[in-house]
Amino acid sequence: WEVMIPVKELVASGKDCTPCLCSFDVDRTLTGRQGDLKACPNDEVLPVYDSAYERGNLTLSVVGQGFANTFCSGCYVAIVTAGDATGYDSQEREVLSNMLGNNGKLVSTEWTGPSLHGDHRSNCSGVKVQSTLVVGCVDKTKQYAVASIVDWLQTSHNVAIARKNVYHFDDREDNIAAFRGTGFNAIQVSCEPRDSAIGLCGAQKSEISAKDGVNLCYSHR
């Protein structure tokens, strides 16, 4: 039997030679609540410090452990986060960049953004990036960093990615809603269970899909 893959999925995964980009938030997207394996038994706790929220041992979500069997494995990959991933030259940054490089197309392990050297988060409108790993974009301004990443990939690596083939994944509703009108796709993740306005366990592989437009948790149901 010949398995027919929908054209949309081929394009989204880059398997038809059309480049795509998957951008991920960090806290409660690639990570879950530190050490909470009771609520999130499929997360993985590492002996690495994570300074986000309650602080503690870095706890990777299911997607934070790897996404090799999702469409993003065929795409260029990026991080756009409000936090600083525990600061300059941290073990957390190394873990995250290694994971991205093992699962997708990561063009650089260098980090960039307002919080490159520590937590100095700011509005990322007009911020020029020097890699696809961006830290320090305050909530509701991540769409500007994603646009800057797309521009940087074209000017520095001669990779032209259409906006319709760009996907950002984030646990916060306000960050996803901010992508309306940009031409990019944005998907809210860590939908069940929740920790108030943020995710709890982080992104699940079933949430990593090539959905068009802006998709919030309640629209998944």
mmCIF file of C-alpha atoms in Angstrom:
data_model
loop_
_atom_site.group_PDB
_atom_site.id
_atom_site.type_symbol
_atom_site.label_atom_id
_atom_site.label_comp_id
_atom_site.label_asym_id
_atom_site.label_seq_id
_atom_site.Cartn_x
_atom_site.Cartn_y
_atom_site.Cartn_z
ATOM 1 C CA TRP A 1 0.000 0.000 0.000
ATOM 2 C CA GLU A 2 1.188 3.505 -0.815
ATOM 3 C CA VAL A 3 0.669 5.977 2.003
ATOM 4 C CA MET A 4 -0.450 9.364 0.700
ATOM 5 C CA ILE A 5 0.754 12.303 2.788
ATOM 6 C CA PRO A 6 -1.354 15.457 2.505
ATOM 7 C CA VAL A 7 0.376 18.269 0.637
ATOM 8 C CA LYS A 8 -0.092 20.546 3.663
ATOM 9 C CA GLU A 9 1.901 18.188 5.891
ATOM 10 C CA LEU A 10 4.647 17.798 3.290
ATOM 11 C CA VAL A 11 5.032 21.555 3.014
ATOM 12 C CA ALA A 12 4.913 22.056 6.776
ATOM 13 C CA SER A 13 7.605 19.455 7.397
ATOM 14 C CA GLY A 14 9.862 20.733 4.641
ATOM 15 C CA LYS A 15 9.753 17.327 2.956
ATOM 16 C CA ASP A 16 8.747 18.896 -0.344
ATOM 17 C CA CYS A 17 11.853 21.132 -0.119
ATOM 18 C CA THR A 18 9.728 24.099 0.986
ATOM 19 C CA PRO A 19 11.450 25.495 4.096
ATOM 20 C CA CYS A 20 9.440 25.944 7.274
ATOM 21 C CA LEU A 21 10.133 27.282 10.776
ATOM 22 C CA CYS A 22 8.961 26.036 14.170
ATOM 23 C CA SER A 23 9.439 28.490 17.018
ATOM 24 C CA PHE A 24 9.013 27.448 20.652
ATOM 25 C CA ASP A 25 8.493 29.264 23.917
ATOM 26 C CA VAL A 26 10.519 27.790 26.805
ATOM 27 C CA ASP A 27 8.802 28.006 30.195
ATOM 28 C CA ARG A 28 5.792 25.661 30.404
ATOM 29 C CA THR A 29 6.166 24.860 26.702
ATOM 30 C CA LEU A 30 9.512 23.069 26.397
ATOM 31 C CA THR A 31 9.460 22.731 30.175
ATOM 32 C CA GLY A 32 6.884 21.770 32.785
ATOM 33 C CA ARG A 33 6.539 22.812 36.413
ATOM 34 C CA GLN A 34 9.783 21.950 38.138
ATOM 35 C CA GLY A 35 9.806 18.482 39.667
ATOM 36 C CA ASP A 36 6.043 17.918 39.462
ATOM 37 C CA LEU A 37 5.990 14.358 38.175
ATOM 38 C CA LYS A 38 2.800 13.642 40.121
ATOM 39 C CA ALA A 39 0.801 16.001 37.906
ATOM 40 C CA CYS A 40 3.035 15.470 34.862
ATOM 41 C CA PRO A 41 4.312 11.866 34.928
ATOM 42 C CA ASN A 42 5.650 12.012 31.365
ATOM 43 C CA ASP A 43 7.905 14.998 32.023
ATOM 44 C CA GLU A 44 11.610 14.452 32.717
ATOM 45 C CA VAL A 45 13.491 15.988 35.650
ATOM 46 C CA LEU A 46 17.164 16.800 35.066
ATOM 47 C CA PRO A 47 19.908 17.718 37.577
ATOM 48 C CA VAL A 48 20.080 21.185 36.007
ATOM 49 C CA TYR A 49 18.933 24.447 37.611
ATOM 50 C CA ASP A 50 15.946 26.294 36.131
ATOM 51 C CA SER A 51 15.308 29.826 37.428
ATOM 52 C CA ALA A 52 11.787 30.222 35.987
ATOM 53 C CA TYR A 53 8.679 30.661 38.154
ATOM 54 C CA GLU A 54 9.061 28.554 41.357
ATOM 55 C CA ARG A 55 12.649 27.616 40.424
ATOM 56 C CA GLY A 56 14.137 24.162 40.828
ATOM 57 C CA ASN A 57 15.411 21.313 38.699
ATOM 58 C CA LEU A 58 14.873 21.730 34.968
ATOM 59 C CA THR A 59 11.854 19.612 34.024
ATOM 60 C CA LEU A 60 11.397 18.945 30.325
ATOM 61 C CA SER A 61 7.950 18.553 28.837
ATOM 62 C CA VAL A 62 7.259 15.714 26.418
ATOM 63 C CA VAL A 63 8.103 18.010 23.500
ATOM 64 C CA GLY A 64 11.063 19.423 25.421
ATOM 65 C CA GLN A 65 12.492 15.909 25.484
ATOM 66 C CA GLY A 66 12.252 15.700 21.691
ATOM 67 C CA PHE A 67 9.895 16.136 18.758
ATOM 68 C CA ALA A 68 11.570 13.970 16.115
ATOM 69 C CA ASN A 69 8.283 12.341 15.032
ATOM 70 C CA THR A 70 6.420 15.635 14.552
ATOM 71 C CA PHE A 71 6.336 17.784 11.417
ATOM 72 C CA CYS A 72 8.773 20.211 13.063
ATOM 73 C CA SER A 73 11.596 17.699 12.644
ATOM 74 C CA GLY A 74 11.795 18.755 9.002
ATOM 75 C CA CYS A 75 11.775 22.483 9.773
ATOM 76 C CA TYR A 76 14.221 25.102 10.928
ATOM 77 C CA VAL A 77 13.778 25.527 14.673
ATOM 78 C CA ALA A 78 13.874 28.488 17.021
ATOM 79 C CA ILE A 79 13.226 29.623 20.565
ATOM 80 C CA VAL A 80 11.449 32.865 21.425
ATOM 81 C CA THR A 81 10.897 33.271 25.153
ATOM 82 C CA ALA A 82 10.139 36.018 27.651
ATOM 83 C CA GLY A 83 12.554 34.530 30.163
ATOM 84 C CA ASP A 84 16.308 34.174 29.998
ATOM 85 C CA ALA A 85 16.602 30.354 30.164
ATOM 86 C CA THR A 86 18.528 30.729 33.452
ATOM 87 C CA GLY A 87 21.003 33.229 32.110
ATOM 88 C CA TYR A 88 24.139 33.531 30.048
ATOM 89 C CA ASP A 89 26.030 30.290 29.373
ATOM 90 C CA SER A 90 23.621 28.304 31.577
ATOM 91 C CA GLN A 91 23.242 24.545 31.520
ATOM 92 C CA GLU A 92 19.583 25.016 30.672
ATOM 93 C CA ARG A 93 20.459 26.865 27.465
ATOM 94 C CA GLU A 94 22.848 24.075 26.529
ATOM 95 C CA VAL A 95 20.220 21.388 27.153
ATOM 96 C CA LEU A 96 17.626 23.225 25.078
ATOM 97 C CA SER A 97 19.911 24.005 22.142
ATOM 98 C CA ASN A 98 21.171 20.407 22.058
ATOM 99 C CA MET A 99 17.606 19.112 22.003
ATOM 100 C CA LEU A 100 16.616 21.443 19.172
ATOM 101 C CA GLY A 101 19.692 20.512 17.159
ATOM 102 C CA ASN A 102 18.967 16.808 17.573
ATOM 103 C CA ASN A 103 15.352 17.142 16.462
ATOM 104 C CA GLY A 104 15.220 19.902 13.833
ATOM 105 C CA LYS A 105 17.348 22.252 11.740
ATOM 106 C CA LEU A 106 19.201 24.519 14.170
ATOM 107 C CA VAL A 107 21.587 26.832 12.319
ATOM 108 C CA SER A 108 23.367 28.239 15.376
ATOM 109 C CA THR A 109 23.774 27.409 19.071
ATOM 110 C CA GLU A 110 24.435 31.065 19.896
ATOM 111 C CA TRP A 111 21.785 32.958 21.839
ATOM 112 C CA THR A 112 20.530 36.470 21.193
ATOM 113 C CA GLY A 113 17.915 38.958 22.398
ATOM 114 C CA PRO A 114 17.409 41.452 25.250
ATOM 115 C CA SER A 115 18.178 38.849 27.940
ATOM 116 C CA LEU A 116 21.313 37.418 26.337
ATOM 117 C CA HIS A 117 23.430 38.234 29.409
ATOM 118 C CA GLY A 118 20.675 38.075 32.043
ATOM 119 C CA ASP A 119 17.051 38.973 32.624
ATOM 120 C CA HIS A 120 16.608 42.295 30.819
ATOM 121 C CA ARG A 121 13.376 41.475 29.027
ATOM 122 C CA SER A 122 11.857 44.153 26.823
ATOM 123 C CA ASN A 123 9.514 44.764 23.928
ATOM 124 C CA CYS A 124 10.987 42.953 20.916
ATOM 125 C CA SER A 125 9.543 45.289 18.304
ATOM 126 C CA GLY A 126 12.496 46.381 16.185
ATOM 127 C CA VAL A 127 14.952 43.997 17.856
ATOM 128 C CA LYS A 128 17.468 42.543 15.394
ATOM 129 C CA VAL A 129 18.520 38.970 16.137
ATOM 130 C CA GLN A 130 21.786 37.180 15.424
ATOM 131 C CA SER A 131 20.509 33.611 15.760
ATOM 132 C CA THR A 132 17.260 31.679 16.111
ATOM 133 C CA LEU A 133 17.546 31.394 19.917
ATOM 134 C CA VAL A 134 15.941 34.544 21.311
ATOM 135 C CA VAL A 135 15.561 35.355 25.007
ATOM 136 C CA GLY A 136 13.902 38.286 26.743
ATOM 137 C CA CYS A 137 10.872 39.219 24.613
ATOM 138 C CA VAL A 138 8.111 40.435 26.909
ATOM 139 C CA ASP A 139 4.776 38.733 26.460
ATOM 140 C CA LYS A 140 2.707 39.852 23.469
ATOM 141 C CA THR A 141 5.849 40.949 21.539
ATOM 142 C CA LYS A 142 7.225 37.561 20.483
ATOM 143 C CA GLN A 143 5.766 37.925 16.990
ATOM 144 C CA TYR A 144 8.323 40.655 16.284
ATOM 145 C CA ALA A 145 11.201 38.340 17.189
ATOM 146 C CA VAL A 146 9.785 35.598 14.963
ATOM 147 C CA ALA A 147 9.678 38.080 12.075
ATOM 148 C CA SER A 148 13.270 39.089 12.809
ATOM 149 C CA ILE A 149 14.339 35.431 12.811
ATOM 150 C CA VAL A 150 12.752 34.924 9.386
ATOM 151 C CA ASP A 151 14.610 37.996 8.085
ATOM 152 C CA TRP A 152 17.898 36.833 9.642
ATOM 153 C CA LEU A 153 17.615 33.355 8.114
ATOM 154 C CA GLN A 154 17.196 34.906 4.687
ATOM 155 C CA THR A 155 19.984 37.488 4.942
ATOM 156 C CA SER A 156 22.525 35.326 6.821
ATOM 157 C CA HIS A 157 21.748 31.822 5.511
ATOM 158 C CA ASN A 158 19.911 32.461 2.225
ATOM 159 C CA VAL A 159 16.868 30.600 3.559
ATOM 160 C CA ALA A 160 13.585 32.187 2.482
ATOM 161 C CA ILE A 161 10.616 31.034 4.562
ATOM 162 C CA ALA A 162 7.104 32.187 3.684
ATOM 163 C CA ARG A 163 5.074 33.469 6.615
ATOM 164 C CA LYS A 164 2.423 30.822 5.980
ATOM 165 C CA ASN A 165 5.098 28.177 6.745
ATOM 166 C CA VAL A 166 6.070 29.632 10.138
ATOM 167 C CA TYR A 167 4.627 28.160 13.363
ATOM 168 C CA HIS A 168 5.011 29.454 16.911
ATOM 169 C CA PHE A 169 4.098 27.290 19.922
ATOM 170 C CA ASP A 170 3.439 28.886 23.321
ATOM 171 C CA ASP A 171 1.484 28.085 26.486
ATOM 172 C CA ARG A 172 0.168 31.632 27.049
ATOM 173 C CA GLU A 173 -3.027 32.750 25.322
ATOM 174 C CA ASP A 174 -1.917 36.391 25.096
ATOM 175 C CA ASN A 175 1.248 35.442 23.234
ATOM 176 C CA ILE A 176 -0.695 33.397 20.696
ATOM 177 C CA ALA A 177 -3.383 36.049 20.217
ATOM 178 C CA ALA A 178 -0.668 38.610 19.455
ATOM 179 C CA PHE A 179 0.093 36.755 16.205
ATOM 180 C CA ARG A 180 -3.258 37.707 14.696
ATOM 181 C CA GLY A 181 -2.782 39.641 11.473
ATOM 182 C CA THR A 182 0.899 38.740 11.094
ATOM 183 C CA GLY A 183 0.508 35.993 8.493
ATOM 184 C CA PHE A 184 2.312 33.586 10.830
ATOM 185 C CA ASN A 185 0.663 30.536 12.395
ATOM 186 C CA ALA A 186 0.507 30.282 16.192
ATOM 187 C CA ILE A 187 -0.691 27.374 18.318
ATOM 188 C CA GLN A 188 -1.328 27.434 22.064
ATOM 189 C CA VAL A 189 0.016 24.351 23.841
ATOM 190 C CA SER A 190 0.109 22.853 27.330
ATOM 191 C CA CYS A 191 -3.675 23.045 27.235
ATOM 192 C CA GLU A 192 -4.422 20.283 29.731
ATOM 193 C CA PRO A 193 -3.816 20.591 32.630
ATOM 194 C CA ARG A 194 -3.352 24.317 33.227
ATOM 195 C CA ASP A 195 -1.730 26.309 36.020
ATOM 196 C CA SER A 196 -3.961 29.386 35.898
ATOM 197 C CA ALA A 197 -2.881 31.551 32.914
ATOM 198 C CA ILE A 198 0.108 29.339 32.082
ATOM 199 C CA GLY A 199 0.633 25.720 31.183
ATOM 200 C CA LEU A 200 1.510 23.084 33.751
ATOM 201 C CA CYS A 201 3.145 20.100 32.073
ATOM 202 C CA GLY A 202 4.347 21.800 28.909
ATOM 203 C CA ALA A 203 3.724 20.946 25.266
ATOM 204 C CA GLN A 204 2.515 17.504 24.215
ATOM 205 C CA LYS A 205 3.392 15.981 20.848
ATOM 206 C CA SER A 206 -0.269 15.867 19.840
ATOM 207 C CA GLU A 207 -0.281 19.681 20.044
ATOM 208 C CA ILE A 208 2.581 20.070 17.556
ATOM 209 C CA SER A 209 0.539 20.260 14.391
ATOM 210 C CA ALA A 210 0.645 22.383 11.260
ATOM 211 C CA LYS A 211 -2.513 24.360 11.934
ATOM 212 C CA ASP A 212 -3.202 27.492 9.938
ATOM 213 C CA GLY A 213 -3.820 30.792 11.669
ATOM 214 C CA VAL A 214 -4.102 31.504 15.384
ATOM 215 C CA ASN A 215 -5.227 28.538 17.484
ATOM 216 C CA LEU A 216 -6.094 28.838 21.178
ATOM 217 C CA CYS A 217 -6.677 25.978 23.615
ATOM 218 C CA TYR A 218 -10.433 26.360 23.629
ATOM 219 C CA SER A 219 -10.459 26.198 19.803
ATOM 220 C CA HIS A 220 -8.731 22.774 19.961
ATOM 221 C CA ARG A 221 -11.818 21.171 21.493
#
